Amino acid sequence: MLTEQVEELGRIRDQVVAGPSERATEAQHAKGKLTARERIALLLDEGSFNEVEPLRRHRASGFGLENKKPYTDGVITGWGTVHGRTVFVYAHDFRIFGGALGEAHATKIHKIMDMAIAAGAPLISLNDGAGARIQEGVTALAGYGGIFQRNTRASGVIPQISVMLGPCAGGAAYSPALTDFVFMVRETSQMFITGPDVVQAVTGEQVSQNGLGGADVHAEVSGVCHFAYDDEESCLEEVRYLLSLLPANNREMPPAQVTEDPASRRCEDLLDLVPADGNRPYDMRAVIESLVDEGEYLEIHERWATNVIVALARMDGQVVGIVANQPQALAGVLDINASEKAARFVQMCDAFNIPILTLLDVPGFLPGVDQEHGGIIRHGAKLLYAYCNATVPRISLILRKAYGGAYIVMDSRSVGADLSYAWPTNEIAVMGAEGAANVIFRRQIAAADAESPEAGSAMRRRMVKEYKAELIHPYYAAERGLVDDVIDPAETREVLIRSLHMLRTKHADLPQRKHGNPPQ
């Protein structure tokens, strides 16, 4: 009879699920944080979690470790489903060794990462750990190396999502940085390489943990964090939403949904939404809302580099990635941060078979000494490389301005866009008419200025008008095959959806190579 053994197993399992102690659980809750199992329960479909190695214990000795060998070793690993689709997850249990990583802890993570890669399913890490377990020394550090290696091997193969729900310091911060998306919770999660005490000792600067590496800092200043939320429940719900927009792996298409929003719906609001005057700002988000299914989209990096918008949405039920200039911020120019933000997003879309729609209203690259010395050439080239390297369906739409190198970089026909459309308000040129006229007709304008200021102004206006009539009229690019069609803004949704349907079976191969060498 196995009754006694089964009863003993039941007691052990109850102990595993309960965790180290009620006091430790209360301490976790007192910090405004959920336990690792509570987080997994919120993330996954109810009753779907299958735990791996719940009975694992460390084998280290010294510093009292031989007398403290809790089950799980401070990390819960396993698989379950989100919206019925398989995902793999590991969650640090801060109640055990502060979630610090030791040899057994790392081995469990390595195993679940290997399983995710082999199964071709997304991997979500719920991070709440104190870094490497100091008592285990270099063995713990080697464990991080194994995680980083697997993060890199899985990159572009399966979606990797890091959810920061507590501290993440030192080398541990590099794993989230290697993943596709980083979520953070305000006040309770922080990421930094060196903590406030070290910063003060070395530089004399005084800063709090949140001031150094909190959610708002990384969402607005550094760009390390893609999403920031006020509480864990909202954060984990948004992780579930993001997963609904991503394929399981790079061999599958993103999941489609049935929509009641007609593909042929006219967008009459766009006629009034976007001013014909290229100098007047407007909110590009409103354009996106008008075009996509039910006006619903998920903006990524919403608060960093706000002069460009990157978002995931659906059009006729199919997932599409959107890159758009935002005229409300810096007039929609491209700068260092905006170029990096858009380039990373284009690479992600290309890796996971998500078509890319680019909405252009860009006056150029941001001029300035800081931008040039900061490497705007190098960073702008990242966006150019990402577009040129992308083989997914790519459609560009020029709403108004598209000037200079920024026009080329933002997925023009010349860098491989499959289709390029424009509204009747488009202005595609090397530069704006005023600047161009001042260069081309400088002698005529100077001669008129010599007669009188009024004559000079009249000459300048006439030359600007002439330049616009010759080179910046809405049909100049279309006449030369650089734009496939000039369309009625109200028909934009229908035209884009028809084009996306046609491109769904697109197949393009890159030259055989080990990998490219993109600008860094």
Short mmCIF file of C-alpha atoms in Angstrom, two decimals:
data_model
loop_
_atom_site.label_atom_id
_atom_site.label_comp_id
_atom_site.label_asym_id
_atom_site.label_seq_id
_atom_site.Cartn_x
_atom_site.Cartn_y
_atom_site.Cartn_z
CA MET A 1 0.00 0.00 0.00
CA LEU A 2 1.28 3.44 -0.93
CA THR A 3 -1.10 5.32 1.32
CA GLU A 4 1.56 6.55 3.75
CA GLN A 5 3.91 7.60 0.99
CA VAL A 6 1.13 9.45 -0.84
CA GLU A 7 0.13 11.21 2.38
CA GLU A 8 3.74 12.24 2.94
CA LEU A 9 3.92 13.54 -0.64
CA GLY A 10 0.76 15.56 0.01
CA ARG A 11 2.31 17.13 3.11
CA ILE A 12 5.45 18.04 1.20
CA ARG A 13 3.47 19.56 -1.66
CA ASP A 14 1.42 21.60 0.79
CA GLN A 15 4.66 22.85 2.31
CA VAL A 16 6.01 23.77 -1.12
CA VAL A 17 2.89 25.74 -2.03
CA ALA A 18 2.67 27.46 1.37
CA GLY A 19 6.24 28.72 1.17
CA PRO A 20 8.74 29.26 3.96
CA SER A 21 6.36 30.77 6.55
CA GLU A 22 3.24 32.84 7.04
CA ARG A 23 5.43 35.60 8.42
CA ALA A 24 7.45 35.76 5.22
CA THR A 25 4.24 35.98 3.19
CA GLU A 26 2.95 38.80 5.40
CA ALA A 27 6.23 40.66 4.97
CA GLN A 28 5.92 40.37 1.18
CA HIS A 29 2.34 41.67 1.27
CA ALA A 30 3.38 44.50 3.63
CA LYS A 31 5.66 45.81 0.86
CA GLY A 32 2.67 45.99 -1.47
CA LYS A 33 3.91 42.95 -3.40
CA LEU A 34 2.27 39.65 -4.27
CA THR A 35 3.93 36.30 -3.74
CA ALA A 36 5.42 34.43 -6.69
CA ARG A 37 2.52 31.97 -6.83
CA GLU A 38 -0.06 34.74 -6.62
CA ARG A 39 1.62 36.41 -9.58
CA ILE A 40 1.65 33.22 -11.63
CA ALA A 41 -2.05 32.73 -10.86
CA LEU A 42 -2.82 36.22 -12.22
CA LEU A 43 -0.68 35.75 -15.32
CA LEU A 44 -1.88 32.32 -16.43
CA ASP A 45 -5.30 30.94 -17.26
CA GLU A 46 -6.95 29.53 -14.15
CA GLY A 47 -5.77 26.03 -13.25
CA SER A 48 -3.33 25.77 -16.16
CA PHE A 49 0.01 25.96 -14.30
CA ASN A 50 2.27 22.88 -14.37
CA GLU A 51 5.23 23.27 -12.04
CA VAL A 52 8.68 21.88 -12.85
CA GLU A 53 11.08 20.77 -10.10
CA PRO A 54 9.08 22.06 -7.13
CA LEU A 55 11.10 19.80 -4.81
CA ARG A 56 14.52 21.08 -5.90
CA ARG A 57 16.90 22.09 -3.08
CA HIS A 58 20.39 23.55 -3.15
CA ARG A 59 23.43 21.47 -2.22
CA ALA A 60 25.65 24.29 -1.00
CA SER A 61 27.30 24.38 2.41
CA GLY A 62 28.95 27.00 4.55
CA PHE A 63 27.64 30.24 6.00
CA GLY A 64 24.72 28.29 7.48
CA LEU A 65 23.34 27.17 4.11
CA GLU A 66 23.63 23.51 5.02
CA ASN A 67 20.95 24.08 7.69
CA LYS A 68 18.58 25.96 5.41
CA LYS A 69 17.42 24.05 2.35
CA PRO A 70 13.89 25.17 1.39
CA TYR A 71 12.00 23.57 -1.46
CA THR A 72 12.07 25.39 -4.87
CA ASP A 73 15.31 27.16 -3.85
CA GLY A 74 13.64 30.52 -4.34
CA VAL A 75 12.33 30.22 -7.89
CA ILE A 76 9.11 28.70 -9.23
CA THR A 77 9.29 27.36 -12.78
CA GLY A 78 6.80 25.73 -15.10
CA TRP A 79 4.38 26.17 -17.97
CA GLY A 80 0.71 27.03 -18.43
CA THR A 81 -1.53 28.87 -20.85
CA VAL A 82 -2.49 32.47 -21.58
CA HIS A 83 -5.69 32.75 -23.64
CA GLY A 84 -5.36 29.02 -24.21
CA ARG A 85 -1.85 29.22 -25.71
CA THR A 86 1.18 27.61 -24.03
CA VAL A 87 3.73 29.85 -22.30
CA PHE A 88 6.65 29.13 -19.98
CA VAL A 89 7.30 31.11 -16.82
CA TYR A 90 9.72 31.44 -13.95
CA ALA A 91 9.11 33.60 -10.88
CA HIS A 92 11.55 34.56 -8.15
CA ASP A 93 10.22 33.92 -4.65
CA PHE A 94 11.53 36.80 -2.58
CA ARG A 95 10.51 34.99 0.60
CA ILE A 96 13.31 32.47 0.06
CA PHE A 97 16.85 33.89 0.19
CA GLY A 98 15.43 37.19 -1.06
CA GLY A 99 14.98 35.55 -4.46
CA ALA A 100 18.77 35.46 -4.81
CA LEU A 101 20.20 33.19 -7.50
CA GLY A 102 22.29 30.17 -6.54
CA GLU A 103 23.40 27.07 -8.46
CA ALA A 104 20.16 25.08 -8.06
CA HIS A 105 18.06 28.20 -8.62
CA ALA A 106 19.93 28.94 -11.87
CA THR A 107 19.72 25.33 -13.06
CA LYS A 108 15.93 25.43 -12.75
CA ILE A 109 15.78 28.62 -14.83
CA HIS A 110 18.14 27.14 -17.44
CA LYS A 111 15.90 24.10 -17.74
CA ILE A 112 12.67 26.05 -18.23
CA MET A 113 14.37 28.31 -20.79
CA ASP A 114 15.58 25.28 -22.71
CA MET A 115 12.07 23.84 -22.60
CA ALA A 116 10.57 27.09 -23.92
CA ILE A 117 13.03 27.21 -26.82
CA ALA A 118 12.46 23.54 -27.67
CA ALA A 119 8.67 23.86 -27.46
CA GLY A 120 8.62 27.14 -29.42
CA ALA A 121 6.58 29.02 -26.82
CA PRO A 122 6.93 32.46 -25.15
CA LEU A 123 8.99 32.82 -21.97
CA ILE A 124 7.94 35.19 -19.18
CA SER A 125 10.17 35.97 -16.22
CA LEU A 126 8.63 37.45 -13.05
CA ASN A 127 11.64 39.14 -11.50
CA ASP A 128 11.86 39.88 -7.77
CA GLY A 129 15.33 38.94 -6.63
CA ALA A 130 18.33 40.29 -4.77
CA GLY A 131 20.88 39.24 -7.40
CA ALA A 132 23.53 36.56 -7.01
CA ARG A 133 23.56 34.49 -3.80
CA ILE A 134 26.76 35.74 -2.18
CA GLN A 135 27.20 32.61 -0.08
CA GLU A 136 27.62 30.51 -3.23
CA GLY A 137 30.22 32.79 -4.79
CA VAL A 138 31.30 32.33 -8.38
CA THR A 139 28.89 29.40 -8.87
CA ALA A 140 26.02 31.87 -8.67
CA LEU A 141 27.68 34.19 -11.16
CA ALA A 142 28.10 31.30 -13.60
CA GLY A 143 24.37 30.71 -13.30
CA TYR A 144 23.72 34.20 -14.69
CA GLY A 145 26.03 33.48 -17.60
CA GLY A 146 23.87 30.51 -18.53
CA ILE A 147 20.75 32.69 -18.45
CA PHE A 148 22.32 35.35 -20.66
CA GLN A 149 23.46 32.74 -23.17
CA ARG A 150 19.93 31.32 -23.40
CA ASN A 151 18.38 34.82 -23.65
CA THR A 152 20.59 35.42 -26.67
CA ARG A 153 19.88 32.03 -28.23
CA ALA A 154 16.14 32.58 -27.84
CA SER A 155 16.27 36.12 -29.25
CA GLY A 156 14.10 36.37 -32.35
CA VAL A 157 13.02 32.73 -31.90
CA ILE A 158 10.45 33.01 -29.10
CA PRO A 159 9.00 36.14 -27.47
CA GLN A 160 10.77 36.90 -24.18
CA ILE A 161 9.04 39.14 -21.66
CA SER A 162 10.59 40.39 -18.41
CA VAL A 163 8.25 41.61 -15.68
CA MET A 164 10.06 43.56 -12.96
CA LEU A 165 8.17 43.21 -9.68
CA GLY A 166 10.95 43.95 -7.21
CA PRO A 167 14.66 44.80 -7.15
CA CYS A 168 17.00 43.78 -9.97
CA ALA A 169 20.57 44.91 -9.42
CA GLY A 170 24.02 44.28 -10.81
CA GLY A 171 24.56 41.65 -13.49
CA ALA A 172 21.00 40.38 -13.00
CA ALA A 173 19.73 43.46 -14.87
CA TYR A 174 21.29 42.26 -18.11
CA SER A 175 18.84 39.40 -18.58
CA PRO A 176 15.80 41.73 -18.87
CA ALA A 177 17.85 44.00 -21.15
CA LEU A 178 18.35 41.06 -23.52
CA THR A 179 14.63 40.26 -23.75
CA ASP A 180 12.01 41.70 -26.10
CA PHE A 181 9.84 43.58 -23.60
CA VAL A 182 10.32 44.90 -20.07
CA PHE A 183 7.40 45.69 -17.75
CA MET A 184 7.83 47.54 -14.43
CA VAL A 185 5.66 48.48 -11.44
CA ARG A 186 6.05 51.89 -9.84
CA GLU A 187 7.53 52.13 -6.34
CA THR A 188 8.18 48.39 -5.97
CA SER A 189 10.50 47.56 -8.89
CA GLN A 190 13.95 48.96 -9.59
CA MET A 191 16.75 48.14 -12.02
CA PHE A 192 20.34 49.38 -11.81
CA ILE A 193 23.89 48.10 -12.24
CA THR A 194 25.25 49.87 -9.15
CA GLY A 195 22.96 50.87 -6.29
CA PRO A 196 22.55 54.29 -4.65
CA ASP A 197 25.16 53.56 -1.96
CA VAL A 198 27.83 52.70 -4.53
CA VAL A 199 26.91 55.72 -6.65
CA GLN A 200 27.27 58.02 -3.66
CA ALA A 201 30.57 56.46 -2.61
CA VAL A 202 32.08 56.78 -6.08
CA THR A 203 30.58 60.00 -7.44
CA GLY A 204 29.18 61.75 -4.38
CA GLU A 205 25.72 61.86 -5.95
CA GLN A 206 22.79 61.18 -3.61
CA VAL A 207 19.81 59.43 -5.15
CA SER A 208 17.04 57.10 -4.02
CA GLN A 209 16.50 53.63 -5.46
CA ASN A 210 13.48 54.80 -7.47
CA GLY A 211 15.30 57.97 -8.52
CA LEU A 212 18.16 55.87 -9.83
CA GLY A 213 16.34 52.95 -11.41
CA GLY A 214 12.59 53.12 -10.79
CA ALA A 215 9.85 52.46 -13.31
CA ASP A 216 9.32 56.09 -14.31
CA VAL A 217 13.06 56.67 -14.80
CA HIS A 218 13.37 53.70 -17.14
CA ALA A 219 10.08 54.44 -18.92
CA GLU A 220 10.87 58.13 -19.59
CA VAL A 221 14.63 58.68 -19.43
CA SER A 222 16.64 55.53 -20.17
CA GLY A 223 14.18 53.65 -22.38
CA VAL A 224 15.05 50.36 -20.63
CA CYS A 225 11.39 49.83 -19.66
CA HIS A 226 8.66 49.48 -22.31
CA PHE A 227 5.64 49.57 -19.97
CA ALA A 228 5.14 50.99 -16.45
CA TYR A 229 2.10 50.44 -14.24
CA ASP A 230 0.86 51.44 -10.78
CA ASP A 231 0.13 47.92 -9.53
CA GLU A 232 0.98 44.30 -10.25
CA GLU A 233 -2.54 43.33 -11.27
CA SER A 234 -2.67 45.91 -14.09
CA CYS A 235 0.86 45.02 -15.14
CA LEU A 236 0.18 41.30 -15.45
CA GLU A 237 -3.10 41.89 -17.27
CA GLU A 238 -1.23 43.93 -19.87
CA VAL A 239 1.33 41.14 -20.24
CA ARG A 240 -1.58 38.85 -21.13
CA TYR A 241 -2.80 41.42 -23.69
CA LEU A 242 0.64 41.72 -25.27
CA LEU A 243 0.88 37.93 -25.59
CA SER A 244 -2.44 37.94 -27.49
CA LEU A 245 -0.72 40.04 -30.19
CA LEU A 246 2.41 37.91 -30.54
CA PRO A 247 3.02 34.55 -32.24
CA ALA A 248 4.30 31.64 -30.17
CA ASN A 249 7.57 31.66 -32.10
CA ASN A 250 9.26 32.91 -35.26
CA ARG A 251 7.79 30.09 -37.37
CA GLU A 252 4.19 31.09 -36.74
CA MET A 253 2.02 34.06 -37.66
CA PRO A 254 0.51 36.27 -34.94
CA PRO A 255 -2.95 35.10 -33.81
CA ALA A 256 -5.82 36.57 -35.84
CA GLN A 257 -9.18 37.54 -34.40
CA VAL A 258 -12.62 38.03 -35.88
CA THR A 259 -13.60 41.70 -35.86
CA GLU A 260 -16.90 43.46 -36.39
CA ASP A 261 -15.10 46.58 -37.62
CA PRO A 262 -15.63 46.53 -41.44
CA ALA A 263 -12.53 46.52 -43.59
CA SER A 264 -14.28 48.95 -45.93
CA ARG A 265 -15.08 51.46 -43.16
CA ARG A 266 -14.42 54.99 -44.38
CA CYS A 267 -12.37 57.26 -42.11
CA GLU A 268 -14.06 60.58 -42.81
CA ASP A 269 -12.69 61.99 -39.53
CA LEU A 270 -9.18 62.00 -41.01
CA LEU A 271 -10.15 64.79 -43.40
CA ASP A 272 -10.53 67.16 -40.46
CA LEU A 273 -8.07 65.55 -38.10
CA VAL A 274 -4.87 66.23 -40.05
CA PRO A 275 -4.33 69.92 -40.96
CA ALA A 276 -3.30 70.63 -44.53
CA ASP A 277 -0.82 73.20 -43.20
CA GLY A 278 2.36 71.24 -42.62
CA ASN A 279 3.42 73.54 -39.78
CA ARG A 280 0.36 72.81 -37.63
CA PRO A 281 0.67 69.93 -35.13
CA TYR A 282 -1.87 67.18 -34.49
CA ASP A 283 -1.97 63.95 -32.50
CA MET A 284 -0.87 60.98 -34.62
CA ARG A 285 -2.48 58.68 -32.05
CA ALA A 286 -5.88 59.87 -33.26
CA VAL A 287 -4.93 58.82 -36.81
CA ILE A 288 -3.94 55.38 -35.58
CA GLU A 289 -7.20 55.04 -33.63
CA SER A 290 -9.17 55.86 -36.76
CA LEU A 291 -7.36 53.29 -38.89
CA VAL A 292 -7.14 50.20 -36.66
CA ASP A 293 -9.85 47.76 -35.57
CA GLU A 294 -12.15 49.22 -32.91
CA GLY A 295 -9.62 52.03 -32.35
CA GLU A 296 -7.63 49.69 -30.11
CA TYR A 297 -3.85 49.46 -30.07
CA LEU A 298 -0.98 48.79 -27.65
CA GLU A 299 1.63 51.53 -27.65
CA ILE A 300 5.16 50.45 -26.73
CA HIS A 301 7.67 52.81 -25.09
CA GLU A 302 4.83 55.33 -24.78
CA ARG A 303 6.77 57.80 -22.62
CA TRP A 304 10.25 57.53 -24.11
CA ALA A 305 11.26 59.24 -27.37
CA THR A 306 7.71 60.53 -27.79
CA ASN A 307 8.45 62.08 -31.21
CA VAL A 308 7.92 58.63 -32.71
CA ILE A 309 5.11 56.17 -31.93
CA VAL A 310 5.49 52.40 -32.11
CA ALA A 311 2.47 50.21 -31.48
CA LEU A 312 0.84 46.84 -32.10
CA ALA A 313 -2.73 46.76 -33.38
CA ARG A 314 -5.08 44.79 -35.61
CA MET A 315 -6.46 45.64 -39.01
CA ASP A 316 -9.25 43.36 -40.20
CA GLY A 317 -8.31 41.03 -37.35
CA GLN A 318 -4.66 40.67 -38.41
CA VAL A 319 -1.82 41.97 -36.21
CA VAL A 320 0.23 44.84 -37.62
CA GLY A 321 3.13 46.84 -36.24
CA ILE A 322 2.87 50.62 -36.61
CA VAL A 323 5.73 53.11 -36.72
CA ALA A 324 4.60 56.74 -36.88
CA ASN A 325 6.06 60.21 -36.47
CA GLN A 326 4.33 62.26 -33.78
CA PRO A 327 3.96 65.93 -34.86
CA GLN A 328 2.97 66.89 -31.31
CA ALA A 329 6.49 66.15 -30.01
CA LEU A 330 9.47 67.94 -31.55
CA ALA A 331 7.37 68.31 -34.73
CA GLY A 332 7.89 64.59 -35.33
CA VAL A 333 11.61 64.85 -36.15
CA LEU A 334 13.89 61.86 -35.82
CA ASP A 335 16.58 62.06 -33.15
CA ILE A 336 18.90 59.58 -31.44
CA ASN A 337 16.33 58.07 -29.09
CA ALA A 338 13.51 57.98 -31.64
CA SER A 339 15.77 56.20 -34.14
CA GLU A 340 16.74 53.56 -31.59
CA LYS A 341 13.17 53.08 -30.43
CA ALA A 342 11.81 52.59 -33.94
CA ALA A 343 14.73 50.40 -35.05
CA ARG A 344 14.27 47.99 -32.15
CA PHE A 345 10.54 47.77 -32.85
CA VAL A 346 11.05 47.10 -36.58
CA GLN A 347 13.50 44.31 -35.73
CA MET A 348 11.01 42.76 -33.31
CA CYS A 349 8.21 42.86 -35.89
CA ASP A 350 10.44 41.33 -38.54
CA ALA A 351 11.56 38.55 -36.17
CA PHE A 352 7.99 37.57 -35.35
CA ASN A 353 6.30 37.87 -38.76
CA ILE A 354 4.38 41.07 -38.00
CA PRO A 355 3.73 43.33 -41.04
CA ILE A 356 4.95 46.90 -40.63
CA LEU A 357 2.91 50.01 -41.42
CA THR A 358 4.85 53.28 -41.38
CA LEU A 359 3.00 56.61 -41.11
CA LEU A 360 5.21 59.50 -42.21
CA ASP A 361 5.01 63.14 -41.27
CA VAL A 362 8.67 63.92 -40.70
CA PRO A 363 10.53 67.22 -41.28
CA GLY A 364 13.95 65.56 -41.01
CA PHE A 365 16.54 64.68 -38.39
CA LEU A 366 16.93 66.90 -35.32
CA PRO A 367 19.83 69.34 -35.87
CA GLY A 368 22.21 70.30 -33.08
CA VAL A 369 25.68 69.81 -31.66
CA ASP A 370 24.43 67.40 -28.99
CA GLN A 371 22.81 65.19 -31.60
CA GLU A 372 25.84 65.15 -33.88
CA HIS A 373 28.28 64.52 -31.03
CA GLY A 374 25.93 61.89 -29.60
CA GLY A 375 26.15 59.95 -32.85
CA ILE A 376 22.92 60.73 -34.70
CA ILE A 377 24.56 59.31 -37.84
CA ARG A 378 25.27 56.00 -36.12
CA HIS A 379 21.91 55.81 -34.34
CA GLY A 380 19.92 56.90 -37.38
CA ALA A 381 21.68 54.16 -39.34
CA LYS A 382 20.20 51.61 -36.90
CA LEU A 383 16.71 52.46 -38.14
CA LEU A 384 17.86 52.41 -41.76
CA TYR A 385 19.49 48.99 -41.23
CA ALA A 386 16.39 47.60 -39.50
CA TYR A 387 14.08 48.56 -42.35
CA CYS A 388 16.47 47.42 -45.08
CA ASN A 389 16.92 44.07 -43.31
CA ALA A 390 13.20 43.43 -42.73
CA THR A 391 11.51 40.86 -44.96
CA VAL A 392 7.95 41.09 -43.58
CA PRO A 393 5.28 43.00 -45.56
CA ARG A 394 6.06 46.73 -45.37
CA ILE A 395 3.71 49.56 -46.32
CA SER A 396 4.42 53.26 -45.93
CA LEU A 397 1.92 56.11 -45.97
CA ILE A 398 3.00 59.74 -46.32
CA LEU A 399 0.47 62.01 -44.65
CA ARG A 400 2.20 65.36 -45.04
CA LYS A 401 5.92 66.17 -44.85
CA ALA A 402 8.65 63.70 -45.76
CA TYR A 403 11.91 65.59 -46.06
CA GLY A 404 15.51 64.63 -46.65
CA GLY A 405 17.25 61.62 -45.19
CA ALA A 406 14.40 61.05 -42.73
CA TYR A 407 12.10 60.28 -45.68
CA ILE A 408 14.54 57.69 -46.99
CA VAL A 409 15.08 56.12 -43.55
CA MET A 410 11.36 55.86 -42.74
CA ASP A 411 10.79 52.93 -45.10
CA SER A 412 10.72 54.64 -48.46
CA ARG A 413 10.33 52.63 -51.66
CA SER A 414 14.06 52.96 -52.27
CA VAL A 415 14.93 50.97 -49.11
CA GLY A 416 12.45 48.21 -49.85
CA ALA A 417 8.92 49.18 -48.86
CA ASP A 418 6.54 46.89 -50.74
CA LEU A 419 3.95 49.61 -51.24
CA SER A 420 4.04 53.35 -50.68
CA TYR A 421 0.94 55.52 -50.53
CA ALA A 422 0.46 59.24 -50.02
CA TRP A 423 -2.33 61.65 -49.19
CA PRO A 424 -2.95 64.68 -51.42
CA THR A 425 -1.28 66.78 -48.70
CA ASN A 426 2.09 65.03 -49.10
CA GLU A 427 5.30 66.98 -49.57
CA ILE A 428 8.26 64.77 -50.45
CA ALA A 429 11.48 66.69 -51.00
CA VAL A 430 15.10 67.14 -49.99
CA MET A 431 14.02 69.96 -47.69
CA GLY A 432 11.18 72.41 -47.13
CA ALA A 433 10.33 74.85 -49.90
CA GLU A 434 11.52 77.91 -47.97
CA GLY A 435 14.94 76.45 -47.25
CA ALA A 436 15.30 75.10 -50.77
CA ALA A 437 14.36 78.42 -52.36
CA ASN A 438 16.92 80.25 -50.22
CA VAL A 439 19.63 77.92 -51.54
CA ILE A 440 18.61 77.60 -55.19
CA PHE A 441 17.56 81.20 -55.78
CA ARG A 442 19.89 82.98 -53.35
CA ARG A 443 21.31 85.29 -56.04
CA GLN A 444 17.90 86.39 -57.30
CA ILE A 445 16.67 86.95 -53.74
CA ALA A 446 19.86 88.83 -52.80
CA ALA A 447 19.53 91.07 -55.85
CA ALA A 448 15.91 91.86 -55.00
CA ASP A 449 16.87 92.52 -51.38
CA ALA A 450 19.41 95.06 -52.59
CA GLU A 451 16.60 97.01 -54.22
CA SER A 452 14.36 96.96 -51.12
CA PRO A 453 13.27 94.63 -48.33
CA GLU A 454 9.79 94.50 -49.86
CA ALA A 455 11.19 93.41 -53.22
CA GLY A 456 13.31 90.76 -51.52
CA SER A 457 10.29 89.34 -49.66
CA ALA A 458 8.22 89.30 -52.83
CA MET A 459 11.00 87.52 -54.73
CA ARG A 460 11.37 84.95 -51.95
CA ARG A 461 7.63 84.23 -51.95
CA ARG A 462 7.62 83.87 -55.74
CA MET A 463 10.61 81.51 -55.70
CA VAL A 464 9.07 79.39 -52.92
CA LYS A 465 5.87 79.12 -54.93
CA GLU A 466 7.83 78.18 -58.04
CA TYR A 467 9.82 75.50 -56.19
CA LYS A 468 6.62 74.01 -54.75
CA ALA A 469 4.95 73.96 -58.14
CA GLU A 470 7.95 72.23 -59.73
CA LEU A 471 9.12 69.73 -57.09
CA ILE A 472 6.83 69.50 -54.05
CA HIS A 473 3.42 69.11 -55.59
CA PRO A 474 1.54 66.02 -54.32
CA TYR A 475 1.93 64.04 -57.53
CA TYR A 476 5.63 64.56 -58.24
CA ALA A 477 6.74 61.32 -56.53
CA ALA A 478 3.78 59.37 -57.94
CA GLU A 479 4.66 60.45 -61.47
CA ARG A 480 8.14 58.99 -60.96
CA GLY A 481 7.00 55.71 -59.43
CA LEU A 482 8.28 56.49 -55.92
CA VAL A 483 4.72 56.47 -54.59
CA ASP A 484 2.32 53.75 -55.74
CA ASP A 485 -0.78 55.88 -55.44
CA VAL A 486 -2.15 59.10 -53.99
CA ILE A 487 -5.27 58.16 -52.04
CA ASP A 488 -8.28 59.77 -50.43
CA PRO A 489 -7.59 59.88 -46.65
CA ALA A 490 -11.11 58.58 -45.99
CA GLU A 491 -10.26 55.41 -47.94
CA THR A 492 -6.98 54.78 -46.13
CA ARG A 493 -8.17 51.90 -43.93
CA GLU A 494 -9.65 50.00 -46.86
CA VAL A 495 -6.59 50.53 -49.06
CA LEU A 496 -4.19 49.42 -46.32
CA ILE A 497 -6.19 46.30 -45.46
CA ARG A 498 -6.44 45.24 -49.11
CA SER A 499 -2.69 45.72 -49.45
CA LEU A 500 -1.92 43.76 -46.29
CA HIS A 501 -4.08 40.89 -47.50
CA MET A 502 -2.22 40.80 -50.79
CA LEU A 503 1.18 40.82 -49.04
CA ARG A 504 0.30 38.11 -46.53
CA THR A 505 2.04 35.43 -48.60
CA LYS A 506 5.13 37.55 -49.27
CA HIS A 507 8.37 35.58 -49.19
CA ALA A 508 11.79 37.18 -49.30
CA ASP A 509 15.21 35.69 -48.61
CA LEU A 510 18.26 37.55 -47.37
CA PRO A 511 21.75 36.64 -48.65
CA GLN A 512 23.36 33.66 -46.94
CA ARG A 513 25.45 34.87 -44.01
CA LYS A 514 26.21 34.10 -40.39
CA HIS A 515 24.62 37.39 -39.32
CA GLY A 516 24.78 41.04 -40.24
CA ASN A 517 26.88 43.66 -38.48
CA PRO A 518 24.37 46.40 -37.66
CA PRO A 519 25.54 49.84 -36.52
CA GLN A 520 25.86 50.12 -32.76
#
